[in-house]
Coordinates of C-alpha atoms in Angstrom, one line a residue:
Chain A
M548 CA 0.3 -0.2 -0.3
L549 CA 3.1 1.9 -0.1
D550 CA 2.8 3.1 -3.3
A551 CA -0.9 4.5 -2.8
L552 CA 0.2 6.5 0.1
W553 CA 2.7 8.2 -1.7
I554 CA 0.6 9.1 -4.0
A555 CA -1.8 10.5 -1.4
R556 CA 1.7 12.0 0.0
R557 CA 1.6 14.5 -3.3
E558 CA -2.4 14.5 -4.3
F559 CA -2.7 16.3 -0.2
R560 CA 0.2 19.1 -0.3
S561 CA -1.3 19.3 -4.1
Y562 CA -5.2 20.6 -2.2
F563 CA -2.4 23.3 -0.2
A564 CA -0.7 24.1 -3.7
S565 CA -4.0 25.8 -4.2
P566 CA -6.0 27.7 -3.1
I567 CA -8.4 25.5 -2.9
A568 CA -7.7 23.5 0.4
Y569 CA -8.0 27.0 1.8
I570 CA -10.8 28.1 0.4
V571 CA -13.4 25.2 0.9
I572 CA -12.0 24.4 4.8
A573 CA -12.4 28.3 5.8
V574 CA -16.1 27.6 4.4
F575 CA -16.9 25.2 5.5
L576 CA -15.7 26.1 9.0
F577 CA -17.2 29.8 9.1
L578 CA -20.9 27.8 8.0
I579 CA -20.7 25.6 10.7
G580 CA -19.3 28.6 13.7
Y581 CA -22.5 30.0 12.3
M582 CA -24.9 27.5 12.7
F583 CA -23.1 26.6 15.7
F584 CA -24.0 29.8 17.5
N585 CA -27.7 29.9 16.4
L586 CA -27.8 26.1 18.4
L587 CA -26.7 28.3 21.0
G588 CA -29.4 30.9 21.0
Y589 CA -31.8 28.4 20.1
F590 CA -31.4 26.1 23.3
Q591 CA -31.1 29.4 25.8
G592 CA -34.7 30.4 24.2
Q593 CA -35.6 26.8 24.8
V594 CA -33.7 26.8 28.4
Q595 CA -35.8 30.4 29.2
S596 CA -39.6 29.2 28.1
F597 CA -39.1 25.0 29.9
M598 CA -37.9 27.4 33.2
R599 CA -41.5 29.5 32.8
M600 CA -43.7 27.0 32.0
S601 CA -42.1 23.5 33.5
Q602 CA -44.1 21.2 31.4
G603 CA -42.7 19.7 28.2
P604 CA -39.7 17.1 28.0
K605 CA -36.6 19.5 29.4
P606 CA -34.1 20.5 26.7
T607 CA -30.7 19.4 26.4
V608 CA -27.5 19.6 24.9
T609 CA -28.1 16.6 23.2
N610 CA -30.7 16.8 21.9
L611 CA -31.0 20.6 20.1
I612 CA -27.4 21.4 19.9
V613 CA -25.8 17.8 18.5
S614 CA -27.9 16.5 16.3
P615 CA -29.4 18.7 15.0
L616 CA -25.2 20.6 14.7
F617 CA -23.4 17.1 12.5
G618 CA -27.2 16.9 10.5
N619 CA -26.1 20.3 9.7
I620 CA -22.2 19.3 9.0
N621 CA -24.1 16.5 7.3
V622 CA -26.0 18.6 4.5
V623 CA -22.3 21.0 4.4
L624 CA -20.1 17.9 3.4
L625 CA -23.7 17.6 0.3
F626 CA -22.6 21.1 -0.6
I627 CA -18.5 21.0 -0.7
I628 CA -17.1 17.0 -1.5
P629 CA -18.1 17.5 -5.5
F630 CA -15.5 20.0 -5.0
I631 CA -12.8 18.7 -3.5
T632 CA -13.2 15.0 -4.7
M633 CA -13.8 16.9 -8.9
R634 CA -10.2 17.5 -9.7
L635 CA -8.7 13.6 -8.1
F636 CA -8.8 12.3 -12.0
A637 CA -10.2 15.0 -14.5
E638 CA -7.1 17.1 -13.7
E639 CA -4.6 14.5 -14.7
R640 CA -6.1 13.8 -17.6
K641 CA -6.3 17.1 -18.7
E642 CA -3.5 17.4 -17.8
H643 CA -1.5 14.4 -18.6
T644 CA -0.3 13.5 -15.5
A645 CA -2.1 10.4 -16.0
E646 CA 0.4 9.4 -18.5
L647 CA 2.7 9.3 -15.5
L648 CA 0.9 7.5 -13.1
L649 CA -0.4 4.6 -15.7
T650 CA 3.0 4.2 -16.8
A651 CA 5.5 3.6 -13.8
P652 CA 5.1 -0.1 -11.9
V653 CA 2.2 1.4 -9.8
S654 CA -1.5 -0.9 -10.1
P655 CA -4.0 1.1 -10.5
L656 CA -6.1 0.7 -7.4
Q657 CA -3.1 1.6 -5.5
I658 CA -3.1 4.9 -7.2
V659 CA -7.2 5.3 -7.3
V660 CA -6.1 4.0 -3.5
G661 CA -4.2 7.5 -2.8
K662 CA -6.4 10.0 -4.0
F663 CA -9.1 9.4 -2.2
L664 CA -6.8 8.2 1.1
A665 CA -6.0 12.7 -0.2
A666 CA -9.1 13.4 0.2
Y667 CA -10.5 12.3 2.8
A668 CA -7.3 13.5 4.8
L669 CA -8.2 17.0 3.9
V670 CA -11.9 15.9 4.8
S671 CA -11.0 14.5 7.8
L672 CA -9.3 17.5 8.7
M673 CA -12.1 19.6 8.1
I674 CA -14.2 17.6 10.8
L675 CA -11.1 18.3 13.0
G676 CA -12.4 21.5 13.0
T677 CA -15.2 20.9 13.7
T678 CA -13.5 20.4 17.6
A679 CA -13.9 23.1 18.4
C680 CA -18.4 23.1 18.8
S681 CA -17.5 20.1 20.3
L682 CA -15.1 21.0 23.1
T683 CA -17.0 24.2 23.9
L684 CA -20.0 21.7 24.7
I685 CA -18.5 19.1 26.7
F686 CA -16.3 22.1 29.2
A687 CA -18.9 23.8 29.1
S688 CA -22.1 21.0 29.7
N689 CA -23.0 17.6 30.7
V690 CA -23.8 16.7 27.1
D691 CA -23.6 12.8 26.6
K692 CA -19.9 12.4 25.3
G693 CA -21.3 8.8 23.9
V694 CA -24.0 10.9 21.2
L695 CA -20.7 13.2 20.6
L696 CA -18.5 9.8 18.9
G697 CA -21.0 8.5 17.4
C698 CA -21.4 11.8 15.5
Y699 CA -17.8 12.2 14.8
V700 CA -18.2 8.2 13.6
G701 CA -21.3 9.2 11.7
I702 CA -20.0 11.4 9.8
L703 CA -17.2 9.9 8.8
L704 CA -18.4 7.5 7.3
V705 CA -20.7 9.4 5.4
A706 CA -17.9 11.7 4.3
A707 CA -15.8 8.0 2.9
A708 CA -18.9 7.6 1.5
Y709 CA -19.1 11.3 -0.2
I710 CA -15.6 10.9 -1.6
A711 CA -16.2 7.5 -3.2
I712 CA -19.0 8.5 -5.1
G713 CA -16.6 11.6 -6.6
L714 CA -14.0 9.5 -6.9
F715 CA -16.1 7.3 -9.2
W716 CA -17.5 10.1 -11.5
S717 CA -14.0 12.2 -11.6
A718 CA -12.7 9.1 -12.8
C719 CA -15.4 8.7 -16.1
T720 CA -14.7 13.2 -17.7
E721 CA -12.2 15.2 -18.6
N722 CA -14.0 18.0 -17.0
Q723 CA -14.1 18.7 -13.3
I724 CA -17.4 20.7 -13.8
V725 CA -18.6 18.0 -14.8
A726 CA -17.7 15.4 -12.4
A727 CA -18.5 18.7 -9.6
A728 CA -22.3 18.0 -11.1
A729 CA -22.4 14.6 -11.8
T730 CA -21.5 14.0 -7.7
F731 CA -23.6 16.1 -6.1
G732 CA -26.4 15.6 -8.0
S733 CA -26.2 11.8 -7.1
L734 CA -25.4 12.2 -4.1
L735 CA -28.8 14.5 -3.7
F736 CA -30.7 11.3 -5.2
L737 CA -29.5 10.0 -2.3
W738 CA -30.4 12.0 0.3
L739 CA -34.0 12.4 -1.7
V740 CA -33.9 8.3 -2.7
A741 CA -36.0 8.0 0.8
W742 CA -38.7 10.5 -0.4
G743 CA -40.5 7.3 -2.7
A744 CA -41.0 5.2 0.4
H745 CA -43.6 6.9 1.9
H746 CA -46.3 5.9 -1.5
A747 CA -44.4 2.4 -1.7
G748 CA -45.7 -0.7 -1.0
Y749 CA -43.9 -3.1 1.2
F750 CA -40.9 -4.3 -0.6
W751 CA -39.7 -0.7 -1.6
K752 CA -40.2 1.1 1.6
E753 CA -37.7 -1.1 2.7
V754 CA -35.7 -0.8 -0.2
L755 CA -35.5 3.1 -0.7
E756 CA -35.0 3.8 2.7
Q757 CA -32.4 1.2 2.6
A758 CA -30.7 3.0 -0.5
S759 CA -30.9 6.3 1.4
I760 CA -27.6 8.4 3.1
I761 CA -30.0 10.0 5.6
V762 CA -32.4 7.2 7.4
H763 CA -28.8 4.8 7.7
F764 CA -27.2 9.0 9.7
N765 CA -30.0 9.4 11.7
S766 CA -29.0 6.1 14.5
F767 CA -25.2 7.8 14.5
A768 CA -27.1 11.4 15.4
R769 CA -28.5 9.3 18.8
G770 CA -25.1 7.8 19.5
I771 CA -26.1 4.4 17.9
I772 CA -23.6 2.7 15.8
D773 CA -26.0 -0.5 14.6
T774 CA -23.1 -2.9 12.0
N775 CA -26.1 -2.0 9.2
D776 CA -25.2 1.5 8.9
V777 CA -21.6 1.0 8.9
I778 CA -21.8 -1.9 6.6
Y779 CA -24.2 0.6 4.2
Y780 CA -21.1 3.3 4.4
L781 CA -18.5 1.4 3.1
V782 CA -20.4 -0.5 0.7
L783 CA -20.7 3.0 -1.1
V784 CA -16.8 3.6 -0.5
G785 CA -16.4 0.4 -1.9
L786 CA -18.9 0.6 -5.0
G787 CA -16.8 4.0 -5.5
V788 CA -13.5 3.1 -5.4
F789 CA -13.4 0.1 -7.1
G790 CA -15.9 2.2 -9.9
A791 CA -13.4 4.9 -10.0
Y792 CA -10.7 1.6 -10.2
T793 CA -12.5 0.0 -13.3
T794 CA -13.1 3.1 -15.5
F795 CA -9.9 4.4 -14.9
D796 CA -8.1 1.2 -15.2
A797 CA -10.9 0.6 -19.3
N798 CA -8.8 3.4 -19.9
Q799 CA -5.5 1.8 -20.0
W800 CA -8.4 0.5 -23.3
G801 CA -7.4 3.1 -25.6
N802 CA -10.7 5.5 -24.5
S803 CA -9.2 8.2 -23.4
Chain B
M43 CA 15.1 -6.1 -25.6
I44 CA 11.4 -4.7 -27.5
E45 CA 9.2 -7.9 -28.8
V46 CA 6.8 -7.1 -30.9
K47 CA 4.8 -9.5 -32.4
E48 CA 1.1 -8.4 -34.8
L49 CA 1.1 -5.1 -32.6
T50 CA -2.9 -4.0 -33.8
K51 CA -4.7 -1.3 -32.4
R52 CA -8.8 0.1 -33.3
Y53 CA -9.9 2.9 -32.2
G54 CA -14.0 1.8 -33.6
R55 CA -13.0 0.2 -36.5
R56 CA -10.8 2.6 -37.5
Y57 CA -6.3 0.5 -36.9
A58 CA -4.5 3.2 -35.2
I59 CA -1.8 0.5 -36.1
D60 CA -2.3 -2.6 -37.9
G61 CA -0.1 -5.3 -37.3
L62 CA 3.4 -4.2 -36.2
S63 CA 6.4 -6.2 -36.0
F64 CA 9.3 -5.2 -34.7
S65 CA 12.8 -6.0 -32.3
I66 CA 14.7 -3.9 -30.4
Q67 CA 18.2 -4.8 -29.5
R68 CA 20.1 -4.3 -26.1
G69 CA 21.6 -0.6 -26.4
E70 CA 19.9 0.2 -30.1
V71 CA 18.8 3.6 -30.5
L72 CA 15.6 3.0 -32.8
G73 CA 13.9 5.8 -34.5
F74 CA 10.4 5.7 -35.8
L75 CA 9.6 7.8 -38.3
G76 CA 6.6 8.9 -39.9
P77 CA 4.3 12.0 -40.0
N78 CA 1.7 13.1 -37.4
G79 CA -0.8 10.6 -37.2
A80 CA 1.2 7.6 -38.4
G81 CA 0.9 5.0 -35.4
K82 CA 4.0 6.8 -33.3
S83 CA 2.2 7.4 -30.4
T84 CA 0.3 5.4 -29.9
T85 CA 2.6 2.4 -29.8
M86 CA 5.1 3.9 -27.9
K87 CA 1.1 4.2 -25.4
I88 CA 1.3 0.5 -25.5
L89 CA 5.2 0.1 -25.3
S90 CA 4.6 2.2 -22.4
G91 CA 1.6 0.5 -21.0
F92 CA -0.4 3.9 -21.0
I93 CA -2.6 1.7 -23.6
Y94 CA -4.0 -1.9 -23.7
P95 CA -3.0 -2.9 -27.9
S96 CA -6.3 -4.7 -29.4
T97 CA -4.3 -8.3 -30.5
G98 CA -1.3 -8.8 -30.6
T99 CA 1.6 -8.6 -27.9
A100 CA 4.7 -6.7 -27.2
K101 CA 7.5 -7.4 -24.7
I102 CA 10.3 -5.5 -23.0
D103 CA 13.0 -8.2 -22.3
G104 CA 11.0 -10.7 -22.2
F105 CA 7.8 -9.2 -19.9
D106 CA 4.2 -8.8 -22.0
V107 CA 2.8 -5.5 -21.0
R108 CA -0.1 -6.1 -20.1
E109 CA 0.4 -10.5 -18.0
D110 CA 3.6 -9.1 -16.7
A111 CA 2.2 -4.9 -17.0
L112 CA 4.6 -4.4 -13.8
A113 CA 7.7 -5.6 -14.3
A114 CA 7.7 -4.7 -17.7
K115 CA 7.0 -0.9 -16.7
A116 CA 9.7 -1.3 -14.0
L117 CA 11.9 -1.5 -16.5
I118 CA 10.6 1.6 -19.1
G119 CA 11.3 5.7 -18.8
Y120 CA 8.8 7.4 -20.7
L121 CA 8.3 10.2 -22.1
P122 CA 5.0 11.5 -24.4
E123 CA 3.9 13.7 -25.7
Q124 CA 3.0 16.5 -24.2
P125 CA 5.4 16.1 -21.1
P126 CA 3.1 14.8 -17.6
V127 CA 4.2 17.2 -16.0
Y128 CA 2.3 18.5 -12.3
M129 CA 2.0 22.2 -13.0
Q130 CA 2.2 23.5 -9.7
M131 CA 4.9 21.1 -8.3
T132 CA 8.3 22.3 -7.9
V133 CA 11.2 20.7 -9.7
T134 CA 13.1 19.2 -7.5
D135 CA 9.2 18.1 -5.8
Y136 CA 8.2 16.4 -8.6
I137 CA 11.1 14.3 -10.2
D138 CA 11.2 13.3 -5.8
F139 CA 7.6 12.9 -7.0
A140 CA 8.4 10.6 -10.1
A141 CA 11.2 8.4 -8.7
G142 CA 9.7 7.5 -5.3
L143 CA 6.7 6.2 -7.8
R144 CA 9.2 3.7 -9.2
H145 CA 10.5 2.7 -6.6
V146 CA 13.8 4.4 -6.4
P147 CA 15.1 4.0 -2.0
S148 CA 14.5 6.9 -0.3
Q149 CA 18.3 6.3 0.2
A150 CA 19.9 6.6 -3.3
R151 CA 16.8 9.1 -4.1
K152 CA 18.6 11.7 -3.4
E153 CA 21.9 11.3 -5.6
A154 CA 18.9 10.2 -8.7
I155 CA 17.7 13.7 -8.3
Q156 CA 20.9 15.5 -8.3
Y157 CA 21.9 12.9 -11.6
A158 CA 18.7 13.7 -13.8
L159 CA 18.8 17.2 -13.2
K160 CA 21.3 17.3 -13.6
R161 CA 22.1 15.4 -16.8
C162 CA 17.9 17.7 -18.2
G163 CA 20.3 20.3 -17.4
L164 CA 18.0 21.4 -14.9
L165 CA 20.3 22.6 -11.6
D166 CA 19.9 26.4 -11.9
V167 CA 15.8 25.8 -12.3
Q168 CA 15.2 23.1 -10.4
S169 CA 12.8 25.5 -7.2
R170 CA 11.3 26.5 -9.5
I171 CA 7.4 25.8 -10.2
I172 CA 6.8 24.5 -13.1
G173 CA 4.2 26.1 -14.7
N174 CA 6.8 28.8 -14.9
L175 CA 8.8 27.3 -16.8
S176 CA 9.3 27.4 -20.6
K177 CA 8.3 24.8 -23.0
G178 CA 11.8 23.9 -23.3
Y179 CA 12.3 23.7 -19.8
R180 CA 9.1 21.7 -19.5
Q181 CA 10.5 19.3 -21.7
R182 CA 13.4 18.8 -20.0
V183 CA 11.3 17.9 -16.8
G184 CA 9.4 15.5 -18.8
L185 CA 13.0 13.9 -19.4
A186 CA 14.3 14.3 -16.0
Q187 CA 11.5 12.0 -14.9
A188 CA 11.7 9.4 -17.7
I189 CA 15.6 8.7 -16.4
V190 CA 15.6 9.1 -12.9
H191 CA 15.3 5.9 -12.2
N192 CA 18.3 4.8 -14.7
P193 CA 15.6 2.2 -16.6
P194 CA 17.4 0.4 -19.1
V195 CA 15.0 1.5 -22.0
L196 CA 13.7 5.2 -22.7
I197 CA 10.4 5.7 -24.8
L198 CA 11.3 9.2 -26.2
D199 CA 7.9 10.4 -28.2
E200 CA 8.1 13.3 -30.0
P201 CA 11.3 14.6 -28.0
T202 CA 12.1 17.4 -29.2
V203 CA 8.9 19.0 -30.8
G204 CA 7.5 22.3 -29.9
L205 CA 11.5 23.4 -28.5
D206 CA 13.8 26.4 -30.4
P207 CA 16.6 25.4 -32.3
K208 CA 18.8 25.7 -29.4
Q209 CA 17.2 23.3 -27.1
I210 CA 16.1 20.9 -29.8
I211 CA 20.6 20.3 -30.5
E212 CA 20.3 20.2 -25.7
I213 CA 18.2 17.8 -26.3
R214 CA 20.0 15.8 -29.3
D215 CA 23.2 15.4 -27.3
L216 CA 21.6 14.7 -24.5
I217 CA 19.7 11.2 -25.6
R218 CA 22.5 10.7 -27.6
E219 CA 24.8 10.1 -24.3
L220 CA 21.9 8.4 -22.9
G221 CA 21.6 5.8 -25.9
Q222 CA 25.8 5.2 -25.2
D223 CA 24.2 3.1 -21.8
H224 CA 20.3 2.6 -22.6
T225 CA 18.7 1.0 -24.8
I226 CA 16.4 3.9 -26.7
I227 CA 13.2 4.5 -28.8
L228 CA 12.3 7.3 -30.4
S229 CA 9.8 8.7 -32.5
T230 CA 9.8 11.2 -34.3
H231 CA 9.0 13.9 -37.5
I232 CA 11.7 14.6 -38.9
L233 CA 13.8 12.9 -40.7
S234 CA 17.2 14.3 -40.2
E235 CA 16.7 13.7 -36.3
V236 CA 16.6 10.1 -37.5
Q237 CA 19.7 10.5 -39.2
V238 CA 22.0 12.2 -36.3
L239 CA 20.5 10.6 -33.8
C240 CA 19.3 7.3 -34.4
S241 CA 21.3 3.3 -35.3
R242 CA 18.2 1.5 -36.8
V243 CA 14.8 3.2 -38.4
I244 CA 11.7 1.6 -38.5
V245 CA 9.3 4.5 -41.0
I246 CA 5.5 4.0 -40.0
D247 CA 2.5 5.2 -42.0
S248 CA -1.1 4.5 -41.7
G249 CA -0.3 2.1 -38.6
K250 CA 2.4 0.0 -41.4
I251 CA 5.8 -0.3 -40.9
R252 CA 7.1 1.1 -44.9
A253 CA 11.1 0.0 -44.2
Q254 CA 12.9 -1.0 -41.5
D255 CA 16.1 -0.6 -42.2
T256 CA 20.2 0.8 -41.3
I257 CA 20.5 4.9 -41.9
S258 CA 22.8 4.1 -44.8
G259 CA 20.7 1.0 -46.2
L260 CA 17.6 3.2 -46.0
A261 CA 19.1 6.0 -47.8
A262 CA 20.6 3.8 -50.3
K263 CA 17.5 3.0 -50.8
L264 CA 16.3 6.4 -51.2
K265 CA 19.3 6.4 -54.5
N266 CA 18.3 6.7 -57.6
R267 CA 16.8 3.4 -57.9
R268 CA 13.5 2.3 -58.2
Q269 CA 11.9 -0.8 -56.9
V270 CA 9.2 -3.1 -58.3
R271 CA 7.1 -5.8 -55.8
V272 CA 5.4 -8.4 -58.6
I273 CA 4.3 -11.2 -57.7
V274 CA 2.9 -13.5 -60.8
R275 CA 2.0 -17.4 -60.6
V276 CA 3.0 -20.2 -62.2
T277 CA 0.8 -22.6 -65.3
G278 CA 1.9 -24.6 -67.6
S279 CA 2.8 -22.9 -70.1
A280 CA 6.1 -21.1 -68.3
G281 CA 8.9 -22.8 -66.9
S282 CA 8.1 -23.0 -63.1
N283 CA 12.2 -22.9 -62.4
D284 CA 12.9 -19.6 -61.0
D285 CA 15.2 -18.8 -64.4
S286 CA 12.1 -19.0 -66.4
F287 CA 10.3 -15.5 -65.1
R288 CA 14.7 -13.6 -64.1
D289 CA 15.5 -14.2 -67.6
S290 CA 12.7 -13.2 -69.2
I291 CA 12.5 -10.2 -67.2
G292 CA 16.4 -9.6 -66.7
V293 CA 16.3 -9.0 -71.2
L294 CA 14.7 -5.9 -70.7
Q295 CA 16.4 -2.9 -71.3
G296 CA 17.1 -0.6 -68.1
V297 CA 16.5 -4.0 -65.4
D298 CA 20.2 -3.6 -62.9
L299 CA 18.7 -6.7 -61.2
V300 CA 15.3 -9.5 -60.4
E301 CA 15.3 -11.4 -57.6
R302 CA 13.2 -13.8 -55.7
Q303 CA 12.2 -12.9 -52.4
E304 CA 11.2 -16.0 -49.9
S305 CA 7.6 -14.3 -48.6
D306 CA 6.5 -12.0 -48.2
E307 CA 4.7 -10.0 -44.6
M308 CA 2.8 -8.0 -47.1
L309 CA 1.9 -10.9 -49.3
P310 CA -1.8 -11.0 -49.6
K311 CA -2.9 -14.0 -46.7
D312 CA -4.7 -16.3 -49.1
L313 CA -2.1 -16.5 -51.4
L314 CA 1.1 -17.4 -48.8
T315 CA -0.3 -20.8 -49.1
E316 CA -0.2 -21.5 -53.2
A317 CA 2.2 -23.4 -54.3
N318 CA 2.7 -21.2 -57.7
I319 CA 2.5 -17.7 -56.3
Q320 CA 6.1 -16.1 -56.8
L321 CA 7.1 -13.7 -55.4
W322 CA 9.9 -10.8 -58.0
H323 CA 11.7 -7.7 -56.8
V324 CA 13.1 -5.8 -59.3
E325 CA 15.6 -2.8 -59.5
S326 CA 15.7 -0.1 -62.7
S327 CA 17.2 2.6 -62.6
K328 CA 15.6 5.7 -62.1
E329 CA 14.5 7.5 -65.8
K330 CA 12.4 5.2 -67.3
D331 CA 9.7 3.5 -65.4
M332 CA 9.5 0.2 -66.2
R333 CA 6.4 -1.1 -65.3
S334 CA 4.2 -1.7 -68.5
E335 CA 6.9 -3.4 -70.2
I336 CA 7.6 -5.7 -67.1
A337 CA 3.6 -6.5 -67.5
K338 CA 3.9 -7.4 -71.0
S339 CA 6.8 -9.5 -71.1
S340 CA 5.9 -11.7 -67.4
I341 CA 2.8 -12.3 -69.5
A342 CA 4.1 -12.9 -72.7
S343 CA 5.8 -16.0 -70.8
G344 CA 2.9 -17.4 -69.7
F345 CA 2.3 -15.8 -66.1
E346 CA -0.5 -14.9 -64.6
L347 CA -0.1 -11.0 -63.5
L348 CA -1.2 -11.2 -60.0
E349 CA 0.5 -8.0 -58.6
L350 CA 2.8 -5.6 -60.0
R351 CA 3.9 -2.4 -57.6
E352 CA 6.7 0.2 -57.2
L353 CA 7.8 0.2 -53.8
E354 CA 9.9 2.9 -54.0
M355 CA 8.0 5.3 -54.8
S356 CA 5.4 5.1 -52.0
L357 CA 8.1 5.2 -49.2
E358 CA 10.1 8.2 -51.3
D359 CA 5.6 10.0 -51.1
A360 CA 6.0 9.5 -47.7
F361 CA 9.6 11.3 -46.8
V362 CA 7.8 13.8 -49.0
K363 CA 4.9 14.4 -47.0
L364 CA 7.3 14.5 -43.6
I365 CA 10.0 17.2 -45.1
D366 CA 6.8 19.0 -46.2
Q367 CA 6.2 18.2 -42.1
D368 CA 8.4 19.7 -41.0
E369 CA 7.9 23.1 -42.1
A370 CA 5.0 22.2 -40.3
S371 CA 5.9 20.9 -37.1
E372 CA 4.5 23.3 -35.1
V373 CA 0.8 22.5 -35.2
S374 CA -0.4 20.1 -32.8
H375 CA -1.8 16.5 -33.3
A376 CA -4.0 13.9 -32.4

């Protein structure tokens, strides 16, 4: 796997050689920070009205801040990850640098995994930035640390699945915009797919819900790590990476 | 060192290369000469492992480029038509990346990078961003990338295209130097480049090999001679021994040489198996077109004339085309 790491290292650095990494990280953290700030305000309001009324369920930090915050992180990732993954292969093909990789004694799978790891490292770095919010909650409240941990596991899995899908689309084209648009479309569809479950029969209801990225994320946001959900995301990662591998490898058949 | 058999690459219904066979000995510098779109780049892409052939095999030192792809790739350094450089990297970082990709051990890497930079004249620009370098320097960076792991085989696709005259001379000197301890296959559409660099040349056009010879052999062929290839079927009325055709053609005024050829790759397949087919090579002086007399004479002697083709004209045509394109060598190509 050393080749993959070597490729990932270059790829990761190249994010920082252009403004991409800085802009993406800044935009992400700004949005999350703004959302966190507003969630805090909302929570304060709920606590005050609870104190006055003394009725209904007691508002908790976990329910009113952590769960919605990670839901929001998920949404922002949906928008941002296509911009991170779009260049991975599209740029290599456009700039003819794919020739360097494919004529080196390195298997195409290592190349694909290397690309995945580079994008994943960047997104993980972004997510690491949100620990500022989490640490605030841990020090200032009695937040359920189990739920917080579950949320992090969930968001890291979701990010991996998004990146794998973006990786696949980037391998399909040499146009970065096309790659980003296709990635965004696929991800959004995986969000909305459960809508069909409302008016579907028993079998299809089950299928559509199981296919949904959101349905599988919900239990993480409640602090439950369910193998079913973990497997769902790992399957998406596998499909994306394998799809990118076969597409990239197929270029050697000379269609590029 | 390189063994190519019946190599074919098809894009849809179009053949980019069609049944190429050739081999390259260790230490040889082979020139691939042909006009744009002749199939030079396709052949080199296959040899480098970047694309797979449709049919046929190519082997680098016994390793098939598809079956033993990684072993074959480990033996080559490849400079594609467009240098595969990352524009935002510095020269040293890029060469370092290429060295790692080719598994140059980390303790030897620094030395290997210095060697490649020095040999390609890049020491002065080693810490510059590649995107800010001129085209000539980028080409050199591409070359440095190809030699950093000191591979036994170098595949250079149009190494001097787009360079100014001074840079062309420098790159040629470098290639000549590298040729002393590497097996090199390089493509070009410039005849003189082959003359100064290569020990042997393959002329390729429309995906097929048109000629394959040493430089002096090729030059001799190009000299003032006409060469005609004749395929005849021997029938009852004509003598079946070699002499009867030779006798009937050899007496013609202007014919210098009549030679029977045993087999020919260009012979149509259905004729190969037929026993009565003879393939002849007739040379004459430049001044006179002998074809009609050859035809008359062979028919008069009772042979069935199946094919009569002037060979060198097509080769010359290829060269004329080459020279035309030489002037337009800056035009980009597929």
